mmCIF file of N, CA and C in Angstrom:
data_model
loop_
_atom_site.group_PDB
_atom_site.id
_atom_site.type_symbol
_atom_site.label_atom_id
_atom_site.label_comp_id
_atom_site.label_asym_id
_atom_site.label_seq_id
_atom_site.Cartn_x
_atom_site.Cartn_y
_atom_site.Cartn_z
ATOM 1 N N MET E 1 0.736 -1.298 -0.030
ATOM 2 C CA MET E 1 -0.152 -0.017 -0.078
ATOM 3 C C MET E 1 1.097 1.219 0.042
ATOM 4 N N GLY E 2 1.053 2.084 -0.887
ATOM 5 C CA GLY E 2 1.233 3.358 -0.998
ATOM 6 C C GLY E 2 0.562 4.214 -1.071
ATOM 7 N N GLY E 3 1.178 5.327 -1.000
ATOM 8 C CA GLY E 3 0.505 6.793 -0.988
ATOM 9 C C GLY E 3 -0.250 7.289 0.394
ATOM 10 N N ASN E 4 -0.528 8.405 0.311
ATOM 11 C CA ASN E 4 -1.334 8.871 1.495
ATOM 12 C C ASN E 4 -2.940 9.229 1.513
ATOM 13 N N LEU E 5 -3.428 7.999 0.717
ATOM 14 C CA LEU E 5 -4.919 7.966 0.483
ATOM 15 C C LEU E 5 -5.324 7.671 1.869
ATOM 16 N N VAL E 6 -6.465 8.697 2.027
ATOM 17 C CA VAL E 6 -6.937 8.406 3.696
ATOM 18 C C VAL E 6 -8.394 8.510 3.277
ATOM 19 N N SER E 7 -9.195 7.796 4.130
ATOM 20 C CA SER E 7 -10.737 7.661 3.661
ATOM 21 C C SER E 7 -11.204 8.116 4.932
ATOM 22 N N GLU E 8 -12.297 9.266 4.874
ATOM 23 C CA GLU E 8 -12.971 9.633 5.872
ATOM 24 C C GLU E 8 -13.839 8.517 6.634
ATOM 25 N N ILE E 9 -14.032 8.365 7.851
ATOM 26 C CA ILE E 9 -14.575 7.279 8.434
ATOM 27 C C ILE E 9 -15.578 7.838 9.547
ATOM 28 N N THR E 10 -16.765 7.418 9.273
ATOM 29 C CA THR E 10 -17.810 7.677 10.038
ATOM 30 C C THR E 10 -18.242 6.369 10.953
ATOM 31 N N THR E 11 -18.211 6.467 12.342
ATOM 32 C CA THR E 11 -18.717 5.504 13.449
ATOM 33 C C THR E 11 -20.069 5.596 13.221
ATOM 34 N N LEU E 12 -21.141 4.528 13.101
ATOM 35 C CA LEU E 12 -22.452 4.518 13.693
ATOM 36 C C LEU E 12 -22.533 3.186 14.491
ATOM 37 N N ASP E 13 -22.952 3.725 15.713
ATOM 38 C CA ASP E 13 -23.177 2.591 16.749
ATOM 39 C C ASP E 13 -24.819 2.182 16.858
ATOM 40 N N VAL E 14 -25.300 1.485 16.152
ATOM 41 C CA VAL E 14 -26.690 1.488 16.014
ATOM 42 C C VAL E 14 -27.751 0.144 17.336
ATOM 43 N N ARG E 15 -26.617 -0.118 18.379
ATOM 44 C CA ARG E 15 -27.018 -0.854 19.371
ATOM 45 C C ARG E 15 -28.256 -0.423 19.989
ATOM 46 N N PRO E 16 -28.003 1.183 20.216
ATOM 47 C CA PRO E 16 -28.976 1.706 21.307
ATOM 48 C C PRO E 16 -30.209 1.946 20.639
ATOM 49 N N VAL E 17 -30.152 1.838 19.174
ATOM 50 C CA VAL E 17 -31.431 2.544 18.416
ATOM 51 C C VAL E 17 -32.135 1.263 18.366
ATOM 52 N N GLU E 18 -33.658 1.895 18.824
ATOM 53 C CA GLU E 18 -34.820 0.830 18.582
ATOM 54 C C GLU E 18 -34.538 -0.337 17.454
ATOM 55 N N PRO E 19 -34.950 -1.369 17.353
ATOM 56 C CA PRO E 19 -34.782 -2.238 16.259
ATOM 57 C C PRO E 19 -35.552 -1.898 15.100
ATOM 58 N N LYS E 20 -36.778 -1.347 15.324
ATOM 59 C CA LYS E 20 -37.403 -1.176 14.170
ATOM 60 C C LYS E 20 -37.075 0.180 13.415
ATOM 61 N N ASP E 21 -35.915 1.134 14.034
ATOM 62 C CA ASP E 21 -35.253 2.280 13.315
ATOM 63 C C ASP E 21 -34.128 1.955 12.764
ATOM 64 N N ARG E 22 -33.512 0.981 13.118
ATOM 65 C CA ARG E 22 -32.101 0.524 12.870
ATOM 66 C C ARG E 22 -31.744 0.458 11.596
ATOM 67 N N PHE E 23 -32.696 -0.244 10.357
ATOM 68 C CA PHE E 23 -32.640 0.124 8.869
ATOM 69 C C PHE E 23 -32.468 1.199 8.245
ATOM 70 N N GLU E 24 -33.172 2.048 8.459
ATOM 71 C CA GLU E 24 -33.392 3.348 7.952
ATOM 72 C C GLU E 24 -32.558 4.174 8.506
ATOM 73 N N THR E 25 -31.536 3.974 9.854
ATOM 74 C CA THR E 25 -30.712 4.925 10.449
ATOM 75 C C THR E 25 -29.491 4.321 9.602
ATOM 76 N N ILE E 26 -29.570 3.028 9.500
ATOM 77 C CA ILE E 26 -27.747 2.891 8.558
ATOM 78 C C ILE E 26 -27.869 3.150 7.286
ATOM 79 N N MET E 27 -29.197 2.762 6.540
ATOM 80 C CA MET E 27 -29.011 3.317 5.312
ATOM 81 C C MET E 27 -28.873 4.916 5.116
ATOM 82 N N GLY E 28 -29.384 5.545 5.817
ATOM 83 C CA GLY E 28 -29.546 7.155 5.732
ATOM 84 C C GLY E 28 -27.900 7.290 6.118
ATOM 85 N N ALA E 29 -27.301 6.754 7.012
ATOM 86 C CA ALA E 29 -25.925 7.185 7.168
ATOM 87 C C ALA E 29 -25.184 6.645 6.060
ATOM 88 N N TYR E 30 -25.431 5.749 5.364
ATOM 89 C CA TYR E 30 -24.738 5.398 4.054
ATOM 90 C C TYR E 30 -24.850 6.506 3.250
ATOM 91 N N GLU E 31 -25.992 6.599 2.998
ATOM 92 C CA GLU E 31 -26.375 7.661 1.590
ATOM 93 C C GLU E 31 -25.972 9.018 1.951
ATOM 94 N N ALA E 32 -25.490 9.312 3.266
ATOM 95 C CA ALA E 32 -24.764 10.805 3.294
ATOM 96 C C ALA E 32 -23.429 10.542 3.328
ATOM 97 N N LEU E 33 -22.903 9.713 2.889
ATOM 98 C CA LEU E 33 -21.220 9.385 3.210
ATOM 99 C C LEU E 33 -20.723 9.991 1.790
ATOM 100 N N PRO E 34 -19.966 10.907 1.607
ATOM 101 C CA PRO E 34 -19.389 10.957 0.139
ATOM 102 C C PRO E 34 -18.461 9.838 -0.321
ATOM 103 N N VAL E 35 -18.117 9.864 -1.675
ATOM 104 C CA VAL E 35 -17.454 8.961 -2.290
ATOM 105 C C VAL E 35 -16.005 8.686 -1.799
ATOM 106 N N ASN E 36 -15.952 7.750 -1.576
ATOM 107 C CA ASN E 36 -14.820 7.255 -0.976
ATOM 108 C C ASN E 36 -14.708 7.184 0.524
ATOM 109 N N ALA E 37 -15.764 7.809 1.244
ATOM 110 C CA ALA E 37 -15.862 7.562 2.933
ATOM 111 C C ALA E 37 -16.298 6.369 3.192
ATOM 112 N N THR E 38 -16.059 5.767 4.302
ATOM 113 C CA THR E 38 -16.439 4.538 4.758
ATOM 114 C C THR E 38 -17.271 4.781 6.191
ATOM 115 N N LEU E 39 -18.267 3.904 6.213
ATOM 116 C CA LEU E 39 -19.276 3.979 7.496
ATOM 117 C C LEU E 39 -18.705 2.430 8.402
ATOM 118 N N HIS E 40 -18.284 2.810 9.606
ATOM 119 C CA HIS E 40 -17.756 1.882 10.230
ATOM 120 C C HIS E 40 -18.951 1.981 11.154
ATOM 121 N N LEU E 41 -19.639 0.822 11.226
ATOM 122 C CA LEU E 41 -21.052 0.450 11.488
ATOM 123 C C LEU E 41 -20.781 -1.089 12.876
ATOM 124 N N VAL E 42 -21.385 -0.296 13.733
ATOM 125 C CA VAL E 42 -21.494 -1.320 14.873
ATOM 126 C C VAL E 42 -22.823 -1.802 15.244
ATOM 127 N N VAL E 43 -23.040 -3.310 15.606
ATOM 128 C CA VAL E 43 -24.339 -3.668 15.733
ATOM 129 C C VAL E 43 -24.234 -5.058 16.572
ATOM 130 N N ASP E 44 -25.522 -5.549 16.880
ATOM 131 C CA ASP E 44 -25.575 -6.762 17.939
ATOM 132 C C ASP E 44 -25.933 -8.065 17.087
ATOM 133 N N HIS E 45 -25.849 -7.949 15.752
ATOM 134 C CA HIS E 45 -26.078 -8.818 14.899
ATOM 135 C C HIS E 45 -25.542 -8.995 13.513
ATOM 136 N N ASP E 46 -25.371 -9.998 12.623
ATOM 137 C CA ASP E 46 -24.950 -10.153 11.492
ATOM 138 C C ASP E 46 -25.461 -9.067 10.235
ATOM 139 N N PRO E 47 -24.745 -7.834 10.043
ATOM 140 C CA PRO E 47 -25.484 -6.902 9.413
ATOM 141 C C PRO E 47 -25.663 -7.260 7.747
ATOM 142 N N GLN E 48 -25.815 -8.727 7.757
ATOM 143 C CA GLN E 48 -25.454 -8.998 5.956
ATOM 144 C C GLN E 48 -26.755 -8.684 5.364
ATOM 145 N N CYS E 49 -28.117 -8.137 6.118
ATOM 146 C CA CYS E 49 -29.243 -7.537 4.902
ATOM 147 C C CYS E 49 -28.589 -6.461 4.513
ATOM 148 N N MET E 50 -27.753 -5.405 5.123
ATOM 149 C CA MET E 50 -27.320 -4.246 4.340
ATOM 150 C C MET E 50 -26.508 -4.611 3.094
ATOM 151 N N TYR E 51 -25.273 -5.841 3.167
ATOM 152 C CA TYR E 51 -24.953 -5.929 2.173
ATOM 153 C C TYR E 51 -25.773 -6.206 1.083
ATOM 154 N N TYR E 52 -26.877 -7.219 1.309
ATOM 155 C CA TYR E 52 -27.554 -7.591 0.093
ATOM 156 C C TYR E 52 -28.585 -6.631 -0.217
ATOM 157 N N THR E 53 -28.889 -5.737 0.707
ATOM 158 C CA THR E 53 -29.523 -4.266 0.026
ATOM 159 C C THR E 53 -28.981 -3.623 -0.671
ATOM 160 N N LEU E 54 -27.408 -3.291 -0.370
ATOM 161 C CA LEU E 54 -26.633 -2.307 -1.207
ATOM 162 C C LEU E 54 -26.222 -3.187 -2.779
ATOM 163 N N ARG E 55 -26.081 -4.642 -2.533
ATOM 164 C CA ARG E 55 -25.782 -5.240 -3.874
ATOM 165 C C ARG E 55 -26.962 -5.186 -4.769
ATOM 166 N N ALA E 56 -28.517 -5.392 -4.502
ATOM 167 C CA ALA E 56 -29.401 -5.146 -5.218
ATOM 168 C C ALA E 56 -29.794 -4.077 -5.527
ATOM 169 N N THR E 57 -29.457 -2.902 -4.948
ATOM 170 C CA THR E 57 -30.031 -1.689 -5.319
ATOM 171 C C THR E 57 -28.872 -0.755 -5.662
ATOM 172 N N ARG E 58 -27.899 -1.246 -5.557
ATOM 173 C CA ARG E 58 -26.689 0.216 -5.878
ATOM 174 C C ARG E 58 -26.022 -0.716 -7.035
ATOM 175 N N GLY E 59 -25.385 -2.002 -6.922
ATOM 176 C CA GLY E 59 -24.724 -2.832 -7.611
ATOM 177 C C GLY E 59 -23.410 -2.963 -6.713
ATOM 178 N N GLU E 60 -22.977 -4.216 -6.871
ATOM 179 C CA GLU E 60 -21.846 -4.676 -6.205
ATOM 180 C C GLU E 60 -20.317 -3.678 -6.505
ATOM 181 N N GLU E 61 -20.396 -3.089 -7.364
ATOM 182 C CA GLU E 61 -19.087 -2.384 -7.572
ATOM 183 C C GLU E 61 -19.168 -0.964 -7.304
ATOM 184 N N SER E 62 -20.497 -0.581 -6.205
ATOM 185 C CA SER E 62 -20.666 0.846 -6.025
ATOM 186 C C SER E 62 -20.244 0.821 -4.456
ATOM 187 N N PHE E 63 -19.709 -0.117 -3.938
ATOM 188 C CA PHE E 63 -19.352 -0.300 -2.430
ATOM 189 C C PHE E 63 -18.479 -1.450 -2.204
ATOM 190 N N ARG E 64 -17.760 -1.340 -1.019
ATOM 191 C CA ARG E 64 -17.037 -2.638 -0.431
ATOM 192 C C ARG E 64 -17.461 -2.805 1.099
ATOM 193 N N PHE E 65 -17.467 -3.789 1.433
ATOM 194 C CA PHE E 65 -18.112 -4.342 2.702
ATOM 195 C C PHE E 65 -17.212 -5.203 3.440
ATOM 196 N N ASP E 66 -16.532 -4.689 4.404
ATOM 197 C CA ASP E 66 -15.596 -5.499 4.972
ATOM 198 C C ASP E 66 -15.910 -5.879 6.802
ATOM 199 N N TYR E 67 -15.788 -7.083 6.901
ATOM 200 C CA TYR E 67 -16.047 -7.378 8.252
ATOM 201 C C TYR E 67 -14.879 -6.906 9.254
ATOM 202 N N VAL E 68 -14.875 -6.314 10.345
ATOM 203 C CA VAL E 68 -13.803 -5.984 11.019
ATOM 204 C C VAL E 68 -13.698 -6.784 12.583
ATOM 205 N N GLU E 69 -15.163 -7.291 12.679
ATOM 206 C CA GLU E 69 -15.254 -8.016 13.877
ATOM 207 C C GLU E 69 -16.860 -8.843 13.776
ATOM 208 N N ASN E 70 -16.865 -9.999 13.730
ATOM 209 C CA ASN E 70 -17.763 -10.992 13.626
ATOM 210 C C ASN E 70 -18.303 -11.695 14.692
ATOM 211 N N GLY E 71 -19.036 -10.969 15.672
ATOM 212 C CA GLY E 71 -19.715 -11.728 16.943
ATOM 213 C C GLY E 71 -18.831 -12.055 17.590
ATOM 214 N N PRO E 72 -19.400 -13.068 18.511
ATOM 215 C CA PRO E 72 -20.951 -13.244 18.554
ATOM 216 C C PRO E 72 -21.855 -12.354 19.284
ATOM 217 N N ASP E 73 -21.096 -11.520 20.047
ATOM 218 C CA ASP E 73 -22.045 -10.336 20.514
ATOM 219 C C ASP E 73 -21.887 -9.164 19.696
ATOM 220 N N VAL E 74 -21.078 -8.659 19.146
ATOM 221 C CA VAL E 74 -20.987 -7.440 18.286
ATOM 222 C C VAL E 74 -20.568 -7.694 17.162
ATOM 223 N N TRP E 75 -20.862 -7.140 16.061
ATOM 224 C CA TRP E 75 -20.617 -7.183 14.474
ATOM 225 C C TRP E 75 -19.944 -5.736 14.313
ATOM 226 N N GLN E 76 -18.690 -5.620 13.476
ATOM 227 C CA GLN E 76 -18.340 -4.363 13.038
ATOM 228 C C GLN E 76 -17.974 -4.462 11.828
ATOM 229 N N VAL E 77 -18.593 -3.428 10.780
ATOM 230 C CA VAL E 77 -18.135 -3.777 9.502
ATOM 231 C C VAL E 77 -17.749 -2.505 8.760
ATOM 232 N N HIS E 78 -17.097 -2.346 7.793
ATOM 233 C CA HIS E 78 -16.610 -1.130 7.244
ATOM 234 C C HIS E 78 -17.494 -0.996 5.925
ATOM 235 N N VAL E 79 -18.070 -0.242 5.779
ATOM 236 C CA VAL E 79 -18.714 -0.394 4.551
ATOM 237 C C VAL E 79 -18.309 0.862 3.680
ATOM 238 N N ARG E 80 -17.498 1.038 2.845
ATOM 239 C CA ARG E 80 -16.503 2.146 1.763
ATOM 240 C C ARG E 80 -17.978 2.209 0.794
ATOM 241 N N ARG E 81 -18.302 3.376 0.292
ATOM 242 C CA ARG E 81 -18.718 4.278 -0.872
ATOM 243 C C ARG E 81 -17.876 4.302 -1.626
ATOM 244 N N LEU E 82 -18.042 3.913 -2.888
ATOM 245 C CA LEU E 82 -17.018 3.655 -3.906
ATOM 246 C C LEU E 82 -17.764 4.769 -5.295
ATOM 247 N N THR E 83 -18.940 4.975 -5.396
ATOM 248 C CA THR E 83 -19.567 5.563 -6.166
ATOM 249 C C THR E 83 -20.571 6.313 -5.701
ATOM 250 N N ASN E 84 -21.269 6.812 -6.535
ATOM 251 C CA ASN E 84 -22.521 8.002 -6.104
ATOM 252 C C ASN E 84 -23.831 7.138 -6.658
ATOM 253 N N ALA E 85 -23.552 5.921 -6.862
ATOM 254 C CA ALA E 85 -24.781 5.268 -7.678
ATOM 255 C C ALA E 85 -25.906 5.231 -7.158
ATOM 256 N N PRO E 86 -27.015 5.554 -7.757
ATOM 257 C CA PRO E 86 -28.147 6.029 -7.106
ATOM 258 C C PRO E 86 -28.797 4.432 -7.056
ATOM 259 N N ALA E 87 -29.983 4.494 -6.266
ATOM 260 C CA ALA E 87 -31.021 3.236 -6.210
ATOM 261 C C ALA E 87 -31.273 2.925 -7.256
ATOM 262 N N HIS E 88 -31.255 1.773 -7.799
ATOM 263 C CA HIS E 88 -32.046 1.007 -8.862
ATOM 264 C C HIS E 88 -33.381 0.796 -8.451
ATOM 265 N N GLU E 89 -34.274 0.906 -9.327
ATOM 266 C CA GLU E 89 -35.616 0.472 -9.078
ATOM 267 C C GLU E 89 -36.075 -0.989 -8.715
ATOM 268 N N THR E 90 -36.548 -1.634 -8.091
ATOM 269 C CA THR E 90 -36.631 -3.059 -7.549
ATOM 270 C C THR E 90 -38.200 -3.296 -8.194
ATOM 271 N N LEU E 91 -38.186 -4.528 -8.908
ATOM 272 C CA LEU E 91 -39.553 -4.877 -8.959
ATOM 273 C C LEU E 91 -40.220 -5.767 -7.803
#
């Protein structure tokens, strides 16, 4: 790894957020990211639904999803926004 490329990182811990509000909170934080910024997400369950939602609605090439900590009590992932790809219409 060379260069001084530094990504902006926004941390979002949704464990204290009501479960019914978590998805909107997480997706809102992702949508607010500028290109090449990273969302450091902290949750109490595997956030794979976010991965599948982003893949289906934005395209796999528009983000990077990396596990930092993988349970069993806490999951942490880095979700990096690679493009400003708008959401695709889903049927």
